[in-house]
Short mmCIF file of C-alpha atoms in Angstrom, two decimals:
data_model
loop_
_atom_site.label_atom_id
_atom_site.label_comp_id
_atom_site.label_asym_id
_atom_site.label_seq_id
_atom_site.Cartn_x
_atom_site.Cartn_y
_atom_site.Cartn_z
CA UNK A 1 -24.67 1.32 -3.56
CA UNK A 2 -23.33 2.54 -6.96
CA UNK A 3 -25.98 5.14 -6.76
CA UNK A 4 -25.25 6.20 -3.68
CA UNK A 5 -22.04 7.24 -4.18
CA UNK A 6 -22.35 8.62 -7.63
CA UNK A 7 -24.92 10.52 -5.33
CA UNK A 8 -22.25 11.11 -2.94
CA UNK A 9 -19.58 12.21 -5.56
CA UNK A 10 -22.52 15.15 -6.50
CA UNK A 11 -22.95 16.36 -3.55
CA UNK A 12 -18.81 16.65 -3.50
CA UNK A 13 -19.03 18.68 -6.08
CA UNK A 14 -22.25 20.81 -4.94
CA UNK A 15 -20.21 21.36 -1.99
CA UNK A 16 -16.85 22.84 -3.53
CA UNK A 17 -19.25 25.05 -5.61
CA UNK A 18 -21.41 26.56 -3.20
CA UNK A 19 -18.43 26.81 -0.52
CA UNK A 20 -17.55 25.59 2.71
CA UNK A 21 -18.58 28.48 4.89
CA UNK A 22 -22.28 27.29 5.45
CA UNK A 23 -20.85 23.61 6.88
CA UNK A 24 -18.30 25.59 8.71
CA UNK A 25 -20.87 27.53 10.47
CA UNK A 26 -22.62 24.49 11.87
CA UNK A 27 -20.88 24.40 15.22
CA UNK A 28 -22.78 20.88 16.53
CA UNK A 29 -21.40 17.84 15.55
CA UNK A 30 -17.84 16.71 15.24
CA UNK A 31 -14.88 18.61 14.76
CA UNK A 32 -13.20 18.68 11.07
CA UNK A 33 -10.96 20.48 8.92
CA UNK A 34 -13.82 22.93 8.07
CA UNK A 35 -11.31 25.81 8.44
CA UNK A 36 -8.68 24.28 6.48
CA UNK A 37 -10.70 23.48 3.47
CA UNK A 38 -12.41 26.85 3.34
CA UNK A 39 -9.14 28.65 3.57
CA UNK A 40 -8.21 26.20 0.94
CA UNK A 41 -5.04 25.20 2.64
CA UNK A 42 -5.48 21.91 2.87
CA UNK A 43 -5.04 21.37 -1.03
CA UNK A 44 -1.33 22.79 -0.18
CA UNK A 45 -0.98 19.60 1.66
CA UNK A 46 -2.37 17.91 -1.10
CA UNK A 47 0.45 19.25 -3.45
CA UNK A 48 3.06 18.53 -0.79
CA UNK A 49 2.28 14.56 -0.47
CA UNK A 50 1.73 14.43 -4.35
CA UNK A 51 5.24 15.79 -4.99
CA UNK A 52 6.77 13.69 -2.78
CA UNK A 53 4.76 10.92 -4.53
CA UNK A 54 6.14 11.87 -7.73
CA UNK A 55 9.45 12.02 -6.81
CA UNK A 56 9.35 9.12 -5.09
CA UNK A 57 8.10 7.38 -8.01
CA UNK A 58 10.90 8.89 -10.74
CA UNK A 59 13.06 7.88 -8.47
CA UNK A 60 12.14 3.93 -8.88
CA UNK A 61 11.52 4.64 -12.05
CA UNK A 62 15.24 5.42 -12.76
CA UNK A 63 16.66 2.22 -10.68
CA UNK A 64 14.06 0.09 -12.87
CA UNK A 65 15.62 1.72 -15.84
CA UNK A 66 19.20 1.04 -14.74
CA UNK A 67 18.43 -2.77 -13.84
CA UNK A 68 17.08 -2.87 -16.98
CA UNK A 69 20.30 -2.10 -18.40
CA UNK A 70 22.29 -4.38 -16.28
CA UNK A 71 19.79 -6.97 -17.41
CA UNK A 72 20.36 -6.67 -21.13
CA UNK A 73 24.49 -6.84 -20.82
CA UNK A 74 24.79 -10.11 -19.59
CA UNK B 1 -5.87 31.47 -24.43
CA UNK B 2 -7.27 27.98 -24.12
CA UNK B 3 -6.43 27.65 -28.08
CA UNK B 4 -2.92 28.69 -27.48
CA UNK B 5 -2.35 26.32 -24.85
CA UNK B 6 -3.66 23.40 -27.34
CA UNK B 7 -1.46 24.68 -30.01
CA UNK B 8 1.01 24.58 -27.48
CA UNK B 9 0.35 21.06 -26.13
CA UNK B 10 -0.01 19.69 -29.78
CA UNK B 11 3.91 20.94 -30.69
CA UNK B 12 5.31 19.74 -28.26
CA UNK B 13 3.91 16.00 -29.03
CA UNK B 14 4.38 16.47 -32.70
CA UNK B 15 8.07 16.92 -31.34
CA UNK B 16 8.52 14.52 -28.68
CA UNK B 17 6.48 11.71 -30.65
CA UNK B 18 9.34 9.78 -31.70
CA UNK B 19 9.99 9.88 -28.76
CA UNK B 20 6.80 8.70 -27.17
CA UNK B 21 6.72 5.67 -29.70
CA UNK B 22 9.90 4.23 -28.65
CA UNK B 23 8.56 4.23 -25.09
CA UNK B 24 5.42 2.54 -25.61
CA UNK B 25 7.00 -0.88 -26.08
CA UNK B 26 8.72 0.10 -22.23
CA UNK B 27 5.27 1.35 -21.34
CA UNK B 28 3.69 -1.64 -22.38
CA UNK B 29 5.27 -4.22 -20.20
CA UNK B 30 4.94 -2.13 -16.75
CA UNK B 31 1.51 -0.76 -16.98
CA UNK B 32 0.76 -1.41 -13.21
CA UNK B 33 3.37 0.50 -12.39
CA UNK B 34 2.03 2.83 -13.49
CA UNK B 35 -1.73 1.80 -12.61
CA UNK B 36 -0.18 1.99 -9.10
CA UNK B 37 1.15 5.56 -9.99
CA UNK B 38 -2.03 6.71 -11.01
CA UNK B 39 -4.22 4.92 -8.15
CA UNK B 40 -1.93 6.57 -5.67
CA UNK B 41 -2.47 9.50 -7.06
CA UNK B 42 -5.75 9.41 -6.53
CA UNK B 43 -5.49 7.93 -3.04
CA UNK B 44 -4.17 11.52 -1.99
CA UNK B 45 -6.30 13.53 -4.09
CA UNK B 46 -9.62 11.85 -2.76
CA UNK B 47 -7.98 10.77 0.48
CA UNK B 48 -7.94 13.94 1.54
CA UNK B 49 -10.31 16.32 -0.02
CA UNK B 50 -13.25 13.64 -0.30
CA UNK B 51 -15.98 13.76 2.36
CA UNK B 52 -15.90 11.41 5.38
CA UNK B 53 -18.17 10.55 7.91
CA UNK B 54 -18.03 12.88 11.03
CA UNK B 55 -17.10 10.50 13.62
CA UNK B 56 -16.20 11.88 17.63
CA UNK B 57 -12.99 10.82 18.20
CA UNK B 58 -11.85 10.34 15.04
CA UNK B 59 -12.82 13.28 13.49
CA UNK B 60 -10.07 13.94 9.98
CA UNK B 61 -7.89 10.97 11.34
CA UNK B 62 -10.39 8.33 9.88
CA UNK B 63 -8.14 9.15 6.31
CA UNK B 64 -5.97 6.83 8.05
CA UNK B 65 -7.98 3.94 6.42
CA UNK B 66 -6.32 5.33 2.95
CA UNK B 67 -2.54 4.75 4.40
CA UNK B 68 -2.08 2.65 7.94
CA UNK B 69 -4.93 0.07 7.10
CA UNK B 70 -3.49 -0.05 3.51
CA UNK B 71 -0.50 -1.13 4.84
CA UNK B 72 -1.49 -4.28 6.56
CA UNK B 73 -3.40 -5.08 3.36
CA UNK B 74 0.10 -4.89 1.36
CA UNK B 75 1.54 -6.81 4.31
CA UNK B 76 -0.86 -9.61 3.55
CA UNK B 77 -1.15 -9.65 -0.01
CA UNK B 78 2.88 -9.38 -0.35
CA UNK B 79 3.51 -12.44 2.27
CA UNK B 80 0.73 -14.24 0.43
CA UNK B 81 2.60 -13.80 -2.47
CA UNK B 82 5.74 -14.61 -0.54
CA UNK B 83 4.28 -18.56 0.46
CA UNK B 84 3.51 -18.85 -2.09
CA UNK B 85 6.74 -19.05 -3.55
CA UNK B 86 8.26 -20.92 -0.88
CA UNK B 87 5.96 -23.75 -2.15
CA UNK B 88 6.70 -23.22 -5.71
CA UNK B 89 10.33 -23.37 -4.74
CA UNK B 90 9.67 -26.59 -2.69
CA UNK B 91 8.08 -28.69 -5.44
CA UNK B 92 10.62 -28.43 -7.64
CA UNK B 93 13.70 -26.16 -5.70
CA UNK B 94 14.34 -24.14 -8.59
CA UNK B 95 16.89 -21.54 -6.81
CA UNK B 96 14.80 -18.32 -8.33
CA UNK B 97 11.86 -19.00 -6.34
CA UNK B 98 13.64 -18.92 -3.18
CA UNK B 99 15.19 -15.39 -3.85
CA UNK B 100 11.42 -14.01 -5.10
CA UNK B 101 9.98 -15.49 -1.39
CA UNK B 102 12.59 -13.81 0.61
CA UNK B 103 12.06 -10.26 -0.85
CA UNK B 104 8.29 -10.84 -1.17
CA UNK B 105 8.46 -11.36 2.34
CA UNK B 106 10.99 -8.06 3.11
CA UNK B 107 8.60 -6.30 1.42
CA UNK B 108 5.83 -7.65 3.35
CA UNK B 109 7.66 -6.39 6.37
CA UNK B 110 8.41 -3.56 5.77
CA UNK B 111 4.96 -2.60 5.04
CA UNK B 112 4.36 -4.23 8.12
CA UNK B 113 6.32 -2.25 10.46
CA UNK B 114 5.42 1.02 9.00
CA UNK B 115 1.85 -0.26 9.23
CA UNK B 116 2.83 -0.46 13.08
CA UNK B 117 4.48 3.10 13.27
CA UNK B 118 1.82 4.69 11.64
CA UNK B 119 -1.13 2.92 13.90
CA UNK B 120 1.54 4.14 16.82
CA UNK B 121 0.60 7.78 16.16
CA UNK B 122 -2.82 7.33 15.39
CA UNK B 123 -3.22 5.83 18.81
CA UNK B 124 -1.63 8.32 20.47
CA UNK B 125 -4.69 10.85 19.37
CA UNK B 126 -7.54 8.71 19.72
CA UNK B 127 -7.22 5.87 22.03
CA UNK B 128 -5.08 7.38 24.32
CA UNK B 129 -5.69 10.49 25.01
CA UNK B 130 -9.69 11.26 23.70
CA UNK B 131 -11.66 7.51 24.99
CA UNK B 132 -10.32 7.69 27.93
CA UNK B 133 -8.15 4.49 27.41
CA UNK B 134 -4.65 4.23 29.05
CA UNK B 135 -1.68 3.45 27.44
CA UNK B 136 -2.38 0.05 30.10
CA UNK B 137 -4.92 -0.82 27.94
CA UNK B 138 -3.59 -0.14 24.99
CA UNK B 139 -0.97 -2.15 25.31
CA UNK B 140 -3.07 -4.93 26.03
CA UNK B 141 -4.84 -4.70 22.81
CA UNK B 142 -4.66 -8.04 21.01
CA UNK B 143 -4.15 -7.09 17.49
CA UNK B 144 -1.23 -4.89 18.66
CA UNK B 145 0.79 -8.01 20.46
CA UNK B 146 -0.47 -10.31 17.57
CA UNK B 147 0.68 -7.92 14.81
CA UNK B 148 4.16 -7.61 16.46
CA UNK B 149 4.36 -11.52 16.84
CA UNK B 150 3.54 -12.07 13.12
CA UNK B 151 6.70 -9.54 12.33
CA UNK B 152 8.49 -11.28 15.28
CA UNK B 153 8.19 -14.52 13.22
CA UNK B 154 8.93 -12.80 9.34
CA UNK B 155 11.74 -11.38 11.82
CA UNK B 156 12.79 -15.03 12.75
CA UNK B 157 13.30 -16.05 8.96
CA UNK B 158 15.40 -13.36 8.45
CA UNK B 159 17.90 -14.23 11.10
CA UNK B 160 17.27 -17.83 10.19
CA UNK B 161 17.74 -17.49 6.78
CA UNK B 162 21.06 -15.61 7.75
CA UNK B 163 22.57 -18.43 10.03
CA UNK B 164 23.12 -21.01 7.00
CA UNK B 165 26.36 -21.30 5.16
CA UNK B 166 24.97 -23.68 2.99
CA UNK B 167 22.54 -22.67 0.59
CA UNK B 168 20.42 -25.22 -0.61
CA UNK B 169 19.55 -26.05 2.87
CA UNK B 170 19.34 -22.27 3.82
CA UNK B 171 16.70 -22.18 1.07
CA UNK B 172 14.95 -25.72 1.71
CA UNK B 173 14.46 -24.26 5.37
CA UNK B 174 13.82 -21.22 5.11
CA UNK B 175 10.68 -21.84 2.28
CA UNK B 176 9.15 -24.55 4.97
CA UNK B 177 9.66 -21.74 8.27
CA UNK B 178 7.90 -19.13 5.42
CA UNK B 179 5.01 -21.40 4.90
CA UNK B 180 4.69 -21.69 8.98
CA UNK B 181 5.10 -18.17 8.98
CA UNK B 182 2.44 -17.54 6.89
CA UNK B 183 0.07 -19.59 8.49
CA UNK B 184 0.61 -17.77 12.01
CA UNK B 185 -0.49 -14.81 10.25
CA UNK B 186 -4.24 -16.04 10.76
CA UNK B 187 -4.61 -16.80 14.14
CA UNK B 188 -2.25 -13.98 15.19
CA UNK B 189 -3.63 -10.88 13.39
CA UNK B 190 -7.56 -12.34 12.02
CA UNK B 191 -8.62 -14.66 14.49
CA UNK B 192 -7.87 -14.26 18.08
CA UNK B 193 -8.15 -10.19 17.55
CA UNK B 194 -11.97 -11.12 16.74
CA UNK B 195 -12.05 -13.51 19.27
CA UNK B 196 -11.47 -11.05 22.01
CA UNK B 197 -12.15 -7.68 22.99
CA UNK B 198 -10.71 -5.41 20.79
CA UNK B 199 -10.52 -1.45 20.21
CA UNK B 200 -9.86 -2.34 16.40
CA UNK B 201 -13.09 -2.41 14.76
CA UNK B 202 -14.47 -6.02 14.26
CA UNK B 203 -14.11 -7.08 17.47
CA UNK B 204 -17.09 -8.57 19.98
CA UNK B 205 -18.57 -6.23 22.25
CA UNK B 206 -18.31 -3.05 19.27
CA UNK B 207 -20.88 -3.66 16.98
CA UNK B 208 -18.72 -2.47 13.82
CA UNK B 209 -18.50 -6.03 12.44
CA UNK B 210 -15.79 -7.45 9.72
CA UNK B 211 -13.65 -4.44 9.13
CA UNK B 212 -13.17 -3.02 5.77
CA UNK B 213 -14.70 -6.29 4.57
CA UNK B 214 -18.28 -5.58 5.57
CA UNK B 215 -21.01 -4.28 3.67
CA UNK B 216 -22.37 -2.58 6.61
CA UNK B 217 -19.24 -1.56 8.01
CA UNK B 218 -17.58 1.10 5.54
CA UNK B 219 -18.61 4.34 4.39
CA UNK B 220 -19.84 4.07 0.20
CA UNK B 221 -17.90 7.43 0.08
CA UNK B 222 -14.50 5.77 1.42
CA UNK B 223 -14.95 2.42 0.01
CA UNK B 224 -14.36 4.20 -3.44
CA UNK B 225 -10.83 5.29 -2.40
CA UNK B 226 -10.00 2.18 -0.15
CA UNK B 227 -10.28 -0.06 -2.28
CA UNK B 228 -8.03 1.61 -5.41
CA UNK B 229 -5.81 2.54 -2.63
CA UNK B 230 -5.13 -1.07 -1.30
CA UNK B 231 -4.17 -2.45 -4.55
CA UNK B 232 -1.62 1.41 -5.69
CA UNK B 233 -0.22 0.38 -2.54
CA UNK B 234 0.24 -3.03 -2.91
CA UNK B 235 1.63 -2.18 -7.07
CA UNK B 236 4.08 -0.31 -5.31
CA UNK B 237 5.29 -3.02 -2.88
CA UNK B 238 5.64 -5.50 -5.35
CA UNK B 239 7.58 -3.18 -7.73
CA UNK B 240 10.01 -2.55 -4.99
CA UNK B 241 10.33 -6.32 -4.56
CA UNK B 242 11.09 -7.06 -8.20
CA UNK B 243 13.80 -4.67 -8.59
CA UNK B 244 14.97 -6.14 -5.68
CA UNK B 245 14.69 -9.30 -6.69
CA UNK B 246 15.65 -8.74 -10.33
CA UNK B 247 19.14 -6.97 -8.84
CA UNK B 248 19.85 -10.49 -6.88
CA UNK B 249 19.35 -12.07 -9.88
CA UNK B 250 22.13 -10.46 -11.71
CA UNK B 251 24.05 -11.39 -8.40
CA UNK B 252 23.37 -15.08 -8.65
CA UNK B 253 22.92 -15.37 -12.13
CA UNK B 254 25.99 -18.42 -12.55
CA UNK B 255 24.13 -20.03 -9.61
CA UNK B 256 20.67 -19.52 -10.81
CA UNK B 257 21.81 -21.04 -14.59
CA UNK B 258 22.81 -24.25 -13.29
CA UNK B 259 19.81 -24.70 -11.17
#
């Protein structure tokens, strides 16, 4: 299993390298985000959720901080 | 250029080092927050650039397993937490156990309903409209009614836990309806779901087995993101429910002392 998917991570890889285009041309089979990748677009989305994510998180980060504070007053 | 940008990278920690040092002791004590940080990091990063299998139907919407199904995993974990509390707090009702059940068990809802809204919108592109199903159907699904009785019940201690005035009996009752609560979770959302025909997977009739559980059932590829992305999501619940929990705790501290 651990092979496979170290496997699996390569071809990952193999794909960003070579380029979307020639999965993108195979019409059969499902329907995916072939375009989006290839135009690269969908790593936009990527740095929309992760900013969110990181904000998100600072923003915890600041009430743990101030709870903190409350906690050491007494 | 590449030199530069180490020279670069190595003033600014010569400066800010001090600064750094002081923060490792912080650091130190919440390290899964910051595991859970990192894993959800990743969660988007390989949730949504990784490869997936090409399923009809579900085609880019089986990334879902990274967020709605993660949900529901929180839910559990954080209620499971939650009882047991309840039962900590009834063997020896020490007053802080009952305050880390009830927001344990918030938290568990929470991720529970959003769990529901988000599996409301992935239904509404693949069962619905693609399989052929009608929303009739749908709404006959079993896992959907039991998932909205187990949050009808976590719903119930809420109000119950509202209606006392008194609270050592508010908390005595409460942590015994929690442990009843907890233990409708089983044949509401894992039992009866797989007892009947289901569209989740797992059910009889599609031959997709234990979901998420199964060795046979998940994708090697997506196992490597599920998994980390069940327990970032499940850091992040149960950091919400300690500063939740910590903040009540300032609240009650004269009542929590004399307990």
């Amino acid at each position: 299993m651990k092979l496979k998917s170290i496997n699996h991570f390569f071809a990952f890889v193999l794909a960003m390298f070579i380029g979307n285009s020639a999965m993108a041309q195979s019409a059969q089979g499902p329907e995916m985000a072939d375009l989006m990748r290839s135009n690269g677009k969908i790593y936009i989305v990527v740095a929309v959720c992760l900013t969110i994510l990181i904000g998100l998180f600072l923003y915890a980060w600041t009430i743990d901080r101030k709870i903190s504070r409350l906690e050491k007053e007494k | 250029m590449t030199f530069n940008y180490f020279c670069l990278l190595g003033a600014v920690y010569h400066n800010f080092a001090p600064l750094l040092k002081s923060r490792l002791a912080a650091v130190n004590k919440s390290w899964w927050k910051i595991l859970s940080f990192l894993l959800l990091v990743y969660t988007i990063v390989a949730g949504f650039l990784w490869e997936v299998p090409r399923l009809d139907i579900l085609n880019e919407t089986i990334r879902n397993l990274y967020f709605h199904v993660c949900m529901w995993f929180g839910m559990m974990i954080l209620y499971g937490i939650s009882f047991a509390y309840s039962i900590r707090y009834l063997r020896g009702f020490n007053y802080k156990y009952d305050i880390y059940a009830t927001h344990f068990a918030s938290l568990g809802s929470l991720f529970g309903v959003l769990g529901y809204i988000t599996g409301a919108i992935w239904v509404s592109v693949t069962w619905v409209t693609q399989s052929g199903q009608s929303l009739g159907t749908v709404l006959k699904e079993p896992k959907l009614i039991g998932a909205a009785i187990a949050l009808l019940i976590y719903g119930a201690y809420f109000v119950l836990r509202g209606s006392f005035t008194d609270m050592d009996k508010k908390a005595r009752v409460s942590a015994v309806y929690n442990i009843f609560a907890f233990v409708m979770l089983f044949p509401s959302i894992w039992i009866i779901p797989r007892l009947v025909g289901s569209l989740h997977p797992g059910s009889p009739g599609s031959d997709s087995g234990n979901p998420a559980l199964d060795q046979n059932d998940l994708d090697a590829g997506m196992r490597m993101v599920f998994y980390p992305a069940v327990i970032g999501w499940t850091l992040l619940g149960i950091w919400l429910a300690t500063l939740r929990i910590r903040l009540q705790l300032i609240r009650d501290k004269s009542i929590t002392h004399e307990a």
